[in-house]
Coordinates of C-alpha atoms and ligand atoms in Angstrom, one line a residue:
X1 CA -78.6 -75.3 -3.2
X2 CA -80.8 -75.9 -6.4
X3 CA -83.2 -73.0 -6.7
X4 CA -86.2 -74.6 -8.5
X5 CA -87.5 -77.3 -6.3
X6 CA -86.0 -79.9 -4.1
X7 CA -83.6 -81.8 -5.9
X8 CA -83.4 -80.2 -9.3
X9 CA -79.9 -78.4 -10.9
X10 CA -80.8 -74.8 -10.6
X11 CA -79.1 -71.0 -10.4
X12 CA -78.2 -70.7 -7.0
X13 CA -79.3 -67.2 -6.6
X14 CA -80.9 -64.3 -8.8
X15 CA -77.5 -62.7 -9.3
X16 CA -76.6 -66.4 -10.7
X17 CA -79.3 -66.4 -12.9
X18 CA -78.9 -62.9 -13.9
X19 CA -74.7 -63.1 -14.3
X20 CA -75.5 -66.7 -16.6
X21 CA -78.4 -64.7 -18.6
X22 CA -76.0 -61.6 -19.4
X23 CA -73.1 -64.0 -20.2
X24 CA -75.0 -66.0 -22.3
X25 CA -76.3 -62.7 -23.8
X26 CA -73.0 -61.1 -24.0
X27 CA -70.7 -62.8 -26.4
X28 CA -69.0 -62.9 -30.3
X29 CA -72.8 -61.0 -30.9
X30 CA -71.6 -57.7 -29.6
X31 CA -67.7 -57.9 -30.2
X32 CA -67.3 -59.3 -33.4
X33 CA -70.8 -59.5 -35.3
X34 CA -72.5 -56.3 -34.0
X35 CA -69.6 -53.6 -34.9
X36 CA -69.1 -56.3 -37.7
X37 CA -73.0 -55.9 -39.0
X38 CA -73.0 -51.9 -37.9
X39 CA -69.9 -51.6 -40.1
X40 CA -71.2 -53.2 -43.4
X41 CA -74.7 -51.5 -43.3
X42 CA -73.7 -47.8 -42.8
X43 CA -73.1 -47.2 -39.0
X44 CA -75.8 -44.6 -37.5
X45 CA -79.4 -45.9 -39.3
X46 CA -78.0 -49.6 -38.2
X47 CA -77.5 -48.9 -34.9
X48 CA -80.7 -46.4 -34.0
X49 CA -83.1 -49.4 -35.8
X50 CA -81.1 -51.9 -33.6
X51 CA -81.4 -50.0 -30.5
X52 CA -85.6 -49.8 -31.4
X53 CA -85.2 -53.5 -32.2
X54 CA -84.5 -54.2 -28.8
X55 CA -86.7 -51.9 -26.9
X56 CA -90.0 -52.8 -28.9
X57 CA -88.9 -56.8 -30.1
X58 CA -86.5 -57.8 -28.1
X59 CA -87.0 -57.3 -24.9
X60 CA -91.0 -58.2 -24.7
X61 CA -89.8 -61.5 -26.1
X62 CA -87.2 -61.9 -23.6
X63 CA -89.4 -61.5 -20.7
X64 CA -91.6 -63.6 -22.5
X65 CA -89.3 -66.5 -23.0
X66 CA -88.0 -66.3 -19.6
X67 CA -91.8 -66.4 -18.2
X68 CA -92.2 -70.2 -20.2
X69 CA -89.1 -71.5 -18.7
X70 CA -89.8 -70.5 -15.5
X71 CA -93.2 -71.7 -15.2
X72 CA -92.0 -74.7 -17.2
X73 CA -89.5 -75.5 -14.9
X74 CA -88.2 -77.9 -18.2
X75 CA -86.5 -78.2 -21.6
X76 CA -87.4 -75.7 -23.5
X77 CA -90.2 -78.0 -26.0
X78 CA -91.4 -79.7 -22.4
X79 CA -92.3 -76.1 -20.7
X80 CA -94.3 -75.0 -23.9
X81 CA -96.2 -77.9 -23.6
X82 CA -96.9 -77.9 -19.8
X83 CA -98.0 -74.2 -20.1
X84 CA -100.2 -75.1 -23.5
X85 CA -101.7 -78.0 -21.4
X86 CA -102.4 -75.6 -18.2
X87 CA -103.9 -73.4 -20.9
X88 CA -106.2 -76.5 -22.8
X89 CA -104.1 -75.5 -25.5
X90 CA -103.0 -78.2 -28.1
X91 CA -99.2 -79.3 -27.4
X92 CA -98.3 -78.9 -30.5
X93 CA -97.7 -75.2 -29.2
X94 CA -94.1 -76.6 -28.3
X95 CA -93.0 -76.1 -32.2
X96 CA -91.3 -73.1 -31.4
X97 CA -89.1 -74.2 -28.6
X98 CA -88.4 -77.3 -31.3
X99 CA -87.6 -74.4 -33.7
X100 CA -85.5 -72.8 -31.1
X101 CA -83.7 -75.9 -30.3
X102 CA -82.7 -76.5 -33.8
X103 CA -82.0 -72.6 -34.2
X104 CA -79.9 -73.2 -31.1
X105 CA -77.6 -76.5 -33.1
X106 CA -77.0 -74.4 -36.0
X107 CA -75.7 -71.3 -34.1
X108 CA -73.6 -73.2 -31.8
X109 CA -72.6 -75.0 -34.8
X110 CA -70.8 -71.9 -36.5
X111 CA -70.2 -70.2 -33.4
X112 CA -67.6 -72.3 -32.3
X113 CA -65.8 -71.9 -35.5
X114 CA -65.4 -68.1 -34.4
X115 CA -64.5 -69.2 -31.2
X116 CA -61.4 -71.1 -32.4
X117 CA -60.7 -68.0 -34.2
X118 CA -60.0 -66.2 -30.9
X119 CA -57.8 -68.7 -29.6
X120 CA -56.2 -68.1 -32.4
X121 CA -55.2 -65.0 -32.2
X122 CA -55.0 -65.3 -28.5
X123 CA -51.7 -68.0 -29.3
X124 CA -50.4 -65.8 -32.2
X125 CA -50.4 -62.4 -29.5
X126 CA -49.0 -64.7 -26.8
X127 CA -46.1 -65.2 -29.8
X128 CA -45.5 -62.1 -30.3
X129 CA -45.0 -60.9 -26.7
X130 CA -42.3 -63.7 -26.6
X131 CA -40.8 -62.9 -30.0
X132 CA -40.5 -59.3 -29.0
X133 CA -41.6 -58.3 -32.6
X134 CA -42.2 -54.8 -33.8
X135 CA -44.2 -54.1 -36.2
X136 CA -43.8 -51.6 -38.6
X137 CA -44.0 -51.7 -42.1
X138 CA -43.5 -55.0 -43.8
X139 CA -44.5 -56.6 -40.6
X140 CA -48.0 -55.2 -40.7
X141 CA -48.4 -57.0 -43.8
X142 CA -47.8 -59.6 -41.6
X143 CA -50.5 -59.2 -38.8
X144 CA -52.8 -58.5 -41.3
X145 CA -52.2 -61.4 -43.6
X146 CA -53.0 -63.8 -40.5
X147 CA -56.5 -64.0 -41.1
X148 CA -56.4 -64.8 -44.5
X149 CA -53.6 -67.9 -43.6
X150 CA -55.8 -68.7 -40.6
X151 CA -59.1 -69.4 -43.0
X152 CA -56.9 -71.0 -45.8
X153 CA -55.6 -73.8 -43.0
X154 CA -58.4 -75.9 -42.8
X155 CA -57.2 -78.3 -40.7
X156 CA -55.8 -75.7 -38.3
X157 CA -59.1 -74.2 -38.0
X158 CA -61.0 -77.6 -37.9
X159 CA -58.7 -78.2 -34.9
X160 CA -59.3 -74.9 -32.8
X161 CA -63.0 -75.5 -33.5
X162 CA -62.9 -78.7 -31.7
X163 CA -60.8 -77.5 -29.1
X164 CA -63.5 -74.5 -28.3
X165 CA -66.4 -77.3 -28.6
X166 CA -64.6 -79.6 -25.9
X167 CA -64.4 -76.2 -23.6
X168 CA -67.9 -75.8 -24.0
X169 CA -69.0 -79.2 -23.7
X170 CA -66.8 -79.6 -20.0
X171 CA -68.8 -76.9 -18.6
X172 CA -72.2 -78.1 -19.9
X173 CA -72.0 -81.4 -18.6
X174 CA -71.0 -80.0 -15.4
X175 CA -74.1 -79.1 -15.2
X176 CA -75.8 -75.7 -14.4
X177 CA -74.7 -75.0 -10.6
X178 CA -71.4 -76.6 -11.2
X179 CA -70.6 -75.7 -14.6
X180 CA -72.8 -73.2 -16.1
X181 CA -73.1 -71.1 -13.1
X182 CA -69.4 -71.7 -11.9
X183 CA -68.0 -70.2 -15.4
X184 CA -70.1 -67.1 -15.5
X185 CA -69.8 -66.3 -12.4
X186 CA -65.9 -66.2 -12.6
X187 CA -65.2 -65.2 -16.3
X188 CA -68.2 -62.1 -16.7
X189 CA -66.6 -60.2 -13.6
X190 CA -63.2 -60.5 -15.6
X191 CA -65.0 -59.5 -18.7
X192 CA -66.3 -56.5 -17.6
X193 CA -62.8 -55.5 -15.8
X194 CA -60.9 -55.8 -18.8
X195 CA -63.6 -54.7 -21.4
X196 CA -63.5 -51.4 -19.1
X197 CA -59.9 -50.8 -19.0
X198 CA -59.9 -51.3 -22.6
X199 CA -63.0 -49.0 -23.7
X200 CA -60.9 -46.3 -22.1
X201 CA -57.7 -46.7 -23.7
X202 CA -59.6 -46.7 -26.7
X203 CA -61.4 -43.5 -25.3
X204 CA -57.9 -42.0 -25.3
X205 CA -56.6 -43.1 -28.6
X206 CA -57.8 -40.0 -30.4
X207 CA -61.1 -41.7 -32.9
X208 CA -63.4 -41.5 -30.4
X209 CA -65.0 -38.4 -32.0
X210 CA -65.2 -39.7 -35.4
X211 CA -66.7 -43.2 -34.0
X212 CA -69.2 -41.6 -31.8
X213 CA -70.1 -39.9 -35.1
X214 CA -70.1 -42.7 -37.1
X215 CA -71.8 -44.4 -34.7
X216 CA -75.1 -42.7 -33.8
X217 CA -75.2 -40.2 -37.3
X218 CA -78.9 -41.0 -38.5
X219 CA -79.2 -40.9 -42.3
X220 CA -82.1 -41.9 -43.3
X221 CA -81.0 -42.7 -46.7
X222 CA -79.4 -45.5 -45.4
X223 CA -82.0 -47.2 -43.5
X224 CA -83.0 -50.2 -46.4
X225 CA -85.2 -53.1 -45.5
X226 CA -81.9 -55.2 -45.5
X227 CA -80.5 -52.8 -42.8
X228 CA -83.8 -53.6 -41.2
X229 CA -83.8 -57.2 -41.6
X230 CA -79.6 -57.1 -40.4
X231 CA -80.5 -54.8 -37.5
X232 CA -83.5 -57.0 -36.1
X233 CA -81.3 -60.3 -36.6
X234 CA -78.5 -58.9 -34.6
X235 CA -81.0 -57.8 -31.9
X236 CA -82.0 -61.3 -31.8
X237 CA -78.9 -63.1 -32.1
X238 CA -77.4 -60.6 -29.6
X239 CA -80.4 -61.0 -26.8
X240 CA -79.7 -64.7 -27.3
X241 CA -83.6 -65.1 -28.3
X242 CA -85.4 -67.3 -31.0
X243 CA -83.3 -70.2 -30.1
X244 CA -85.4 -71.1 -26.6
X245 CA -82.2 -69.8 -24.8
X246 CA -84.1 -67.7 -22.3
X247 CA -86.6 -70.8 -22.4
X248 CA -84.1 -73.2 -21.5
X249 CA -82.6 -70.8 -18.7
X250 CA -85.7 -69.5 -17.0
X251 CA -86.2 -73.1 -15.9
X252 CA -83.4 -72.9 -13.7
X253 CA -84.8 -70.0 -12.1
X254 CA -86.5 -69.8 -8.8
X255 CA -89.8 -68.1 -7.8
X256 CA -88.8 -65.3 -5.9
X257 CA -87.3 -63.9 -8.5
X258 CA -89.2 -61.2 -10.2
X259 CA -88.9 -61.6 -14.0
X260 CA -89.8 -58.1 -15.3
X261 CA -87.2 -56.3 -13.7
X262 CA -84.4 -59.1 -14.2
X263 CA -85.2 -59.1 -17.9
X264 CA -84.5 -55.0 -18.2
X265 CA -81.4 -55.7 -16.5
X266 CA -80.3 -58.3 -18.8
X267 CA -81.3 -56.4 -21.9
X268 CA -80.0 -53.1 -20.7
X269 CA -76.4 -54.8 -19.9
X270 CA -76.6 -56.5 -23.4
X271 CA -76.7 -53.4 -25.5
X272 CA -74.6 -51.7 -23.6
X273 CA -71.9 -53.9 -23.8
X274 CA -73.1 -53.8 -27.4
X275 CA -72.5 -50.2 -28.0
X276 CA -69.3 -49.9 -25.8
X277 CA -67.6 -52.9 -28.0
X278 CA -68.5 -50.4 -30.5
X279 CA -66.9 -47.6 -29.2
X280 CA -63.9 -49.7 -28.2
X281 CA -63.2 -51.2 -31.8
X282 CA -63.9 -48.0 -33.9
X283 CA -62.0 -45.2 -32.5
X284 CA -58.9 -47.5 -32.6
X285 CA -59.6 -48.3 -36.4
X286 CA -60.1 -44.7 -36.9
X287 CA -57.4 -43.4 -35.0
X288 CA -54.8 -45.3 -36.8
X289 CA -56.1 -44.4 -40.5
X290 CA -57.3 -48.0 -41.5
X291 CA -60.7 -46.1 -42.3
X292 CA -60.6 -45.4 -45.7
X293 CA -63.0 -42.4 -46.8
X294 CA -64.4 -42.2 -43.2
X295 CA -65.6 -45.9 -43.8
X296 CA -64.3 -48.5 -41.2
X297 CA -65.5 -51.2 -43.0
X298 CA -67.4 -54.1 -41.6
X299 CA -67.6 -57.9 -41.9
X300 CA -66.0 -60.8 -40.3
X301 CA -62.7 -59.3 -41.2
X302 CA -63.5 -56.2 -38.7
X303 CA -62.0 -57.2 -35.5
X304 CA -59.5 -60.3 -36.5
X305 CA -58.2 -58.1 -39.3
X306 CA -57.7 -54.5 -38.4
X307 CA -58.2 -54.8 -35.0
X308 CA -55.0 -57.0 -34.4
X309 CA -53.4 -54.6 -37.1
X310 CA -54.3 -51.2 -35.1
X311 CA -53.4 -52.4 -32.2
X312 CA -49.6 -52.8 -33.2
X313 CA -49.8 -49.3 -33.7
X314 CA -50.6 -48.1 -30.4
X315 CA -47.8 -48.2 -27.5
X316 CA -48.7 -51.4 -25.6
X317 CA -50.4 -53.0 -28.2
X318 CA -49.6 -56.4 -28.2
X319 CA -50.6 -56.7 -24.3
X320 CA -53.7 -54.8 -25.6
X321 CA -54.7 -57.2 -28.2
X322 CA -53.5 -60.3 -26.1
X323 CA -56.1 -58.8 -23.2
X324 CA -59.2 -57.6 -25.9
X325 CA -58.9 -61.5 -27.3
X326 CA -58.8 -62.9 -23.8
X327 CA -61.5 -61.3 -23.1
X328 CA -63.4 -62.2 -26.0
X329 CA -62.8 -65.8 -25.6
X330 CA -64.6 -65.2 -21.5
X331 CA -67.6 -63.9 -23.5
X332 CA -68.0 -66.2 -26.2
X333 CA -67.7 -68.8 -23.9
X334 CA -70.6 -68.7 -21.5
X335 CA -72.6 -67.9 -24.7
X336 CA -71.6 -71.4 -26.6
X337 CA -72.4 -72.8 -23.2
X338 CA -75.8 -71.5 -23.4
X339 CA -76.0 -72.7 -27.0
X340 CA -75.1 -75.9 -26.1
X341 CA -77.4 -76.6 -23.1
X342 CA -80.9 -75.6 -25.1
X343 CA -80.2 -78.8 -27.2
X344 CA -78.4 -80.7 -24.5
X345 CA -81.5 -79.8 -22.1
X346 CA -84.1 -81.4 -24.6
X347 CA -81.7 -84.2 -25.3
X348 CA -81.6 -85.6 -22.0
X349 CA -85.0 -85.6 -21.4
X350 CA -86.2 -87.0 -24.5
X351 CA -83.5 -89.2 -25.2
X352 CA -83.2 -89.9 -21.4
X353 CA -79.8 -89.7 -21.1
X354 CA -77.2 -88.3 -18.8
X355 CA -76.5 -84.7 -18.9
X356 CA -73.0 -85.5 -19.8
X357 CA -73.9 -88.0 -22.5
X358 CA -76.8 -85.9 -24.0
X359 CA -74.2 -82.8 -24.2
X360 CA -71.9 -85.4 -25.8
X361 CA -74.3 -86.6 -28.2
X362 CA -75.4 -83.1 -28.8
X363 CA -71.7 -81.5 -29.0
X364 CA -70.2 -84.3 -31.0
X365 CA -73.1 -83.8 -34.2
X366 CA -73.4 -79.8 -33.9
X367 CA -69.1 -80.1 -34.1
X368 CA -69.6 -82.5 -37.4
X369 CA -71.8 -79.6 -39.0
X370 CA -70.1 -77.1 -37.8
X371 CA -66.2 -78.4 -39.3
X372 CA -67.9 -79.2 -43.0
X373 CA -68.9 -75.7 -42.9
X374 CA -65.2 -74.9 -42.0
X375 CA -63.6 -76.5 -44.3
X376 CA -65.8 -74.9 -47.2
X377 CA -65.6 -71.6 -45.9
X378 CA -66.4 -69.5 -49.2
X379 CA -67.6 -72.3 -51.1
X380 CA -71.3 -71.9 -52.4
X381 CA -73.4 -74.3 -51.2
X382 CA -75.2 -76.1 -53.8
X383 CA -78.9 -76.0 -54.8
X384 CA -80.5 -73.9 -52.4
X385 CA -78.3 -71.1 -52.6
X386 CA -80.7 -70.2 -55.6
X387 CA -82.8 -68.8 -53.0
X388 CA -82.4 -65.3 -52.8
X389 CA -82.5 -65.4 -49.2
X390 CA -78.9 -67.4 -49.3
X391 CA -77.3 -65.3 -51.2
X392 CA -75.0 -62.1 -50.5
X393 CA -72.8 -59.6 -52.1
X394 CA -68.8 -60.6 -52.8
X395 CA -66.1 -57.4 -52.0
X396 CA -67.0 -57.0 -55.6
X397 CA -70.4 -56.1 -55.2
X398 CA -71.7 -59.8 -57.1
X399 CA -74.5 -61.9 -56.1
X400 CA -73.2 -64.6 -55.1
X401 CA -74.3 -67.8 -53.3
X402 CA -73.5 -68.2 -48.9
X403 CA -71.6 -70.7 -48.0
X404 CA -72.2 -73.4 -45.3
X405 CA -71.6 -70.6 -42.8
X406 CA -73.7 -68.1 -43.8
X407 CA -76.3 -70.5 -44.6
X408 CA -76.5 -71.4 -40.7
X409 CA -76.7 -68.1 -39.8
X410 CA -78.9 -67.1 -41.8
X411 CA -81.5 -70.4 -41.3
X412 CA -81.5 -68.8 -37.8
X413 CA -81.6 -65.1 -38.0
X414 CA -83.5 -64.7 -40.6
X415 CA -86.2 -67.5 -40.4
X416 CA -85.9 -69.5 -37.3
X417 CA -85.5 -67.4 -34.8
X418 CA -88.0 -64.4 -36.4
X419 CA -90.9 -67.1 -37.1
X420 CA -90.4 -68.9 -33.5
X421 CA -90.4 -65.4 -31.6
X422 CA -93.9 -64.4 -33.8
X423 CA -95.2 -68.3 -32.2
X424 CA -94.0 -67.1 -28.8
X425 CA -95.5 -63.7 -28.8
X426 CA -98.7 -65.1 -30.6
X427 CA -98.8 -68.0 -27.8
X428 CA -98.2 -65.8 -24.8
X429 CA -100.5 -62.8 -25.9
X430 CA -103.2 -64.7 -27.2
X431 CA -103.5 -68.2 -26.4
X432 CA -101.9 -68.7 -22.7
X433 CA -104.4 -68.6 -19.6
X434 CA -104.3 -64.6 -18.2
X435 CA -104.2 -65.9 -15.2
X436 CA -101.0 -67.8 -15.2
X437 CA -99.2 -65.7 -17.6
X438 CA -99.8 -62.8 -14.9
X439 CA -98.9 -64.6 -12.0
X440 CA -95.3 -65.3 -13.7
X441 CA -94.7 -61.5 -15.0
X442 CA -94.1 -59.5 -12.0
X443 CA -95.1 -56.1 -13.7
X444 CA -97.0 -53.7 -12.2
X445 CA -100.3 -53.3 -14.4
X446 CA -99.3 -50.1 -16.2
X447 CA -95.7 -52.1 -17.6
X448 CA -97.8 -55.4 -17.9
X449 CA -100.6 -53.8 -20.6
X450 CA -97.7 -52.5 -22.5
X451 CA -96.2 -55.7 -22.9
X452 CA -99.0 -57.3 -23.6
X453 CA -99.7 -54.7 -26.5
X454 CA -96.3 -55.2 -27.7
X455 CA -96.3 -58.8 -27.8
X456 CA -100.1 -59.3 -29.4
X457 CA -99.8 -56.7 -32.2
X458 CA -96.9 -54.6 -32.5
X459 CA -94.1 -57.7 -32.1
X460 CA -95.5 -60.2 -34.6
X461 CA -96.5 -58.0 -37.2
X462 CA -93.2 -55.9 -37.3
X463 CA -91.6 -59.8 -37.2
X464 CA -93.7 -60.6 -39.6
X465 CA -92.5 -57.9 -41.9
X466 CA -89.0 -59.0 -41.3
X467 CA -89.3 -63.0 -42.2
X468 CA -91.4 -61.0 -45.9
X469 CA -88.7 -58.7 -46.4
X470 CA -86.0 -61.7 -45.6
X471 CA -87.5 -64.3 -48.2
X472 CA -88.6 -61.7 -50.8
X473 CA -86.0 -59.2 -50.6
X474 CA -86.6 -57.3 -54.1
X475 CA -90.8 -56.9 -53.6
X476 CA -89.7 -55.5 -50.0
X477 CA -87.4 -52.8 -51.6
X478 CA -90.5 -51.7 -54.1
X479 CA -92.7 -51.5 -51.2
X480 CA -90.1 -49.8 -49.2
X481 CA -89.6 -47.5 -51.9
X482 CA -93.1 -46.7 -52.8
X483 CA -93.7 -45.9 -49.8
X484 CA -90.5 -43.9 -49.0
X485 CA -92.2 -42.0 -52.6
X486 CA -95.6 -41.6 -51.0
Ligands
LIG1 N1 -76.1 -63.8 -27.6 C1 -74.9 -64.5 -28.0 C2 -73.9 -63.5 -28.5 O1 -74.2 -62.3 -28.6 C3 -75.1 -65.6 -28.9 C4 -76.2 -66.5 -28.5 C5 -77.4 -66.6 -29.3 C6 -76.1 -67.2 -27.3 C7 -78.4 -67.4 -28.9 C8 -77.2 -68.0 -26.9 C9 -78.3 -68.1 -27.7 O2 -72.8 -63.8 -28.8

């Protein structure tokens, strides 16, 4: 039974809607980018800053995304609008959720390029459990090389990137009882059974000290405003928020549900699953010495690259690895899904088109973008990587400019999804009718005024900060630094 009203798709329960919010929560943003990011910016300072990210940003923006879609009951730009409109509020409010909607393209764009590189490595463990191969030696060499073959075959990659679109694009034009729902309600149970079993092995492996202390050490010496900027994007990209995700979702949900509460939940299992993947990945790369000088190292390379390396060193490694990438592949899943539907969901209603053929339309361009930006991987893009917001640092500590890549991510995290949560805070605290916005909320008035404090002041301006420090990186390191003197 559709949930919303009478005949409209819809979660069929709360636990639906809260299983489909988590998955589409859950995903490559806490396996591979989180102990990725916490890697390359110095462990502890990231982590504590993300964790404050989430209780003060990202979590008051959550709720407040989820309270548009609800009362929306629409795509994301469409419940804006309708909210703006109950509010005699100009429309033109809905330019966040068309932010978020383009935010939403690009990500899904480059996320399914990471997705094909878990299928990857899902076939290469499958090959190795039927090739019986040990791996000692010479052979690591091997395992380890795999990445670098894998992003040096274009076409190979190319091809698991479309194979990981078409996944996502079945399930989206299902639609959201029948496929949305259907897939998170099978594959997050199965996530969380093996991401358990695995967490402990890795509890047993003999890091686990060293990564706990790695992991929540605070040196202040090492909180920059890039670590800032890297910590609050994560937070964002891992809560699924600045894209109109939680927008696009909360339509589905129905009005017993009580959207305070659910929110918490959703948030709380997030980072945990954040911080666990953490603790899985690093005491395995500690335990087996790949840390070199107590560093782990970070980057994209963190868990296709010595992950898949220490796990041949453990008894029952290649079953390990073969489980860890399943599993990875169930999370990044229902979040593509969710990627896809934001745009798909506008789509259909303003191209009035099937759901299938709007997720079609949708899938086919975001695949186009997102295989040109495989095939350069590495390769500058021209012109505006003379920004100094597209640039980054090469293994040799150079400036150089991001690829296509980078550049999408980047777009997103740093300026779409950042300026469209400031709109939505600004919108909600401000602008929206009291009155309806507290008739959506369902917290009691204590929890409410908090929210409401964190989403008028403290939220945008700290955002605000965020998008300065992004776009003007060197002024925000003389700031930083006078004050850090003062
Ligand atoms: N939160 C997802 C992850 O951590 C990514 C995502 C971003 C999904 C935005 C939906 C919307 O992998």
């Amino acid at each position: 039974m559709a949930a919303a009203s009478g005949q409209r798709d819809g979660w069929s329960s709360r636990s639906a809607f809260i299983l489909a919010a988590i998955g589409s929560a859950v995903g490559l943003g806490n396996m591979w980018r989180f102990p990725a990011e916490a890697g390359a910016n110095g462990g502890g300072a990231f982590v504590l800053f993300y964790i404050l990210c989430v209780v003060i940003m990202g979590l008051p923006v959550l709720l407040s995304e989820v309270i548009i879609g609800r009362h929306g009951q629409s795509n994301a730009p469409a419940s804006v609008r309708k909210m703006a409109e109950e509010s005699n509020r100009s429309p033109h409010w809905d330019i966040f959720a068309k932010f978020g909607v383009a935010g939403a393209f690009m990500v899904v764009s480059f996320y399914c390029i990471v997705g094909g590189w878990v299928l990857y490595y899902i076939g290469m463990f499958v090959g190795d459990l039927f090739g019986g191969t040990s791996f000692s030696g010479q052979e690591a060499k091997v395992v380890q090389g795999r990445f670098g073959e894998l992003l040096g075959n274009n076409l190979l990659m190319v091809g698991l990137h479309a194979l990981f679109f078409a996944i996502t694009f079945f399930f989206v034009a299902r639609g959201v009882s029948r496929g949305i729902e259907w897939v998170a309600t099978w594959l997050m149970p199965a996530f969380f059974a093996l991401f358990l079993a695995i967490t402990i092995y890795g509890a047993f492996s003999g890091g686990f000290g060293e990564a706990v202390a790695y992991l929540f050490t605070f040196d202040a010496s090492k909180l920059t405003p890039q670590v800032m900027i890297a910590a609050l994007g994560q937070a964002f990209f891992s809560l699924s928020l600045g894209v109109a995700g939680m927008i696009t979702y909360g339509a589905y949900v129905g009005r017993d549900v009580k959207l305070g509460s659910t929110s918490g939940i959703i948030a709380g299992a997030d980072t945990a699953v954040a911080l666990i993947a953490g603790l899985c990945i690093f005491p395995i790369i500690f335990a087996t010495g790949l840390a070199v000088n107590g560093d782990p190292g970070g980057g994209p390379g963190l868990m296709f690259q010595n992950l898949p390396l220490a796990f041949q060193d453990i008894p029952g490694g290649t079953f390990i690895g073969l489980f860890f990438f399943i599993m990875v592949f169930f999370a990044a899943l229902t979040s593509s899904i969710a990627l896809l539907e934001v745009p798909t969901a506008w789509a259909k209603d303003a191209f009035n088109m099937p759901r299938a053929g709007a997720a079609a339309l949708v899938a086919g361009c975001a695949f186009v973008v997102g295989a040109v930006a495989a095939w350069f991987l590495n390769q500058p893009v021209p012109v505006i990587t003379e920004i100094p917001l597209y640039t980054k640092l090469n293994d040799a500590g150079q400036v150089v400019g991001q690829d296509l890549f980078d550049v999408l991510d980047t777009t997103y995290s740093k300026l779409l999804a950042p300026i469209s949560a400031i709109l939505t805070c600004l919108f909600l605290g401000w602008f929206a009718s009291r009155r309806l916005v507290d008739s959506e909320h369902g917290l009691s008035s204590g929890m409410a005024m908090l929210w409401l404090t964190l989403i008028r002041f403290v939220c945008p301006t700290f955002l605000a900060v965020i998008v300065f420090g992004g776009l003007f990186p060197e002024t925000a390191q003389s700031i930083f630094a006078l004050l850090g003197a003062g």
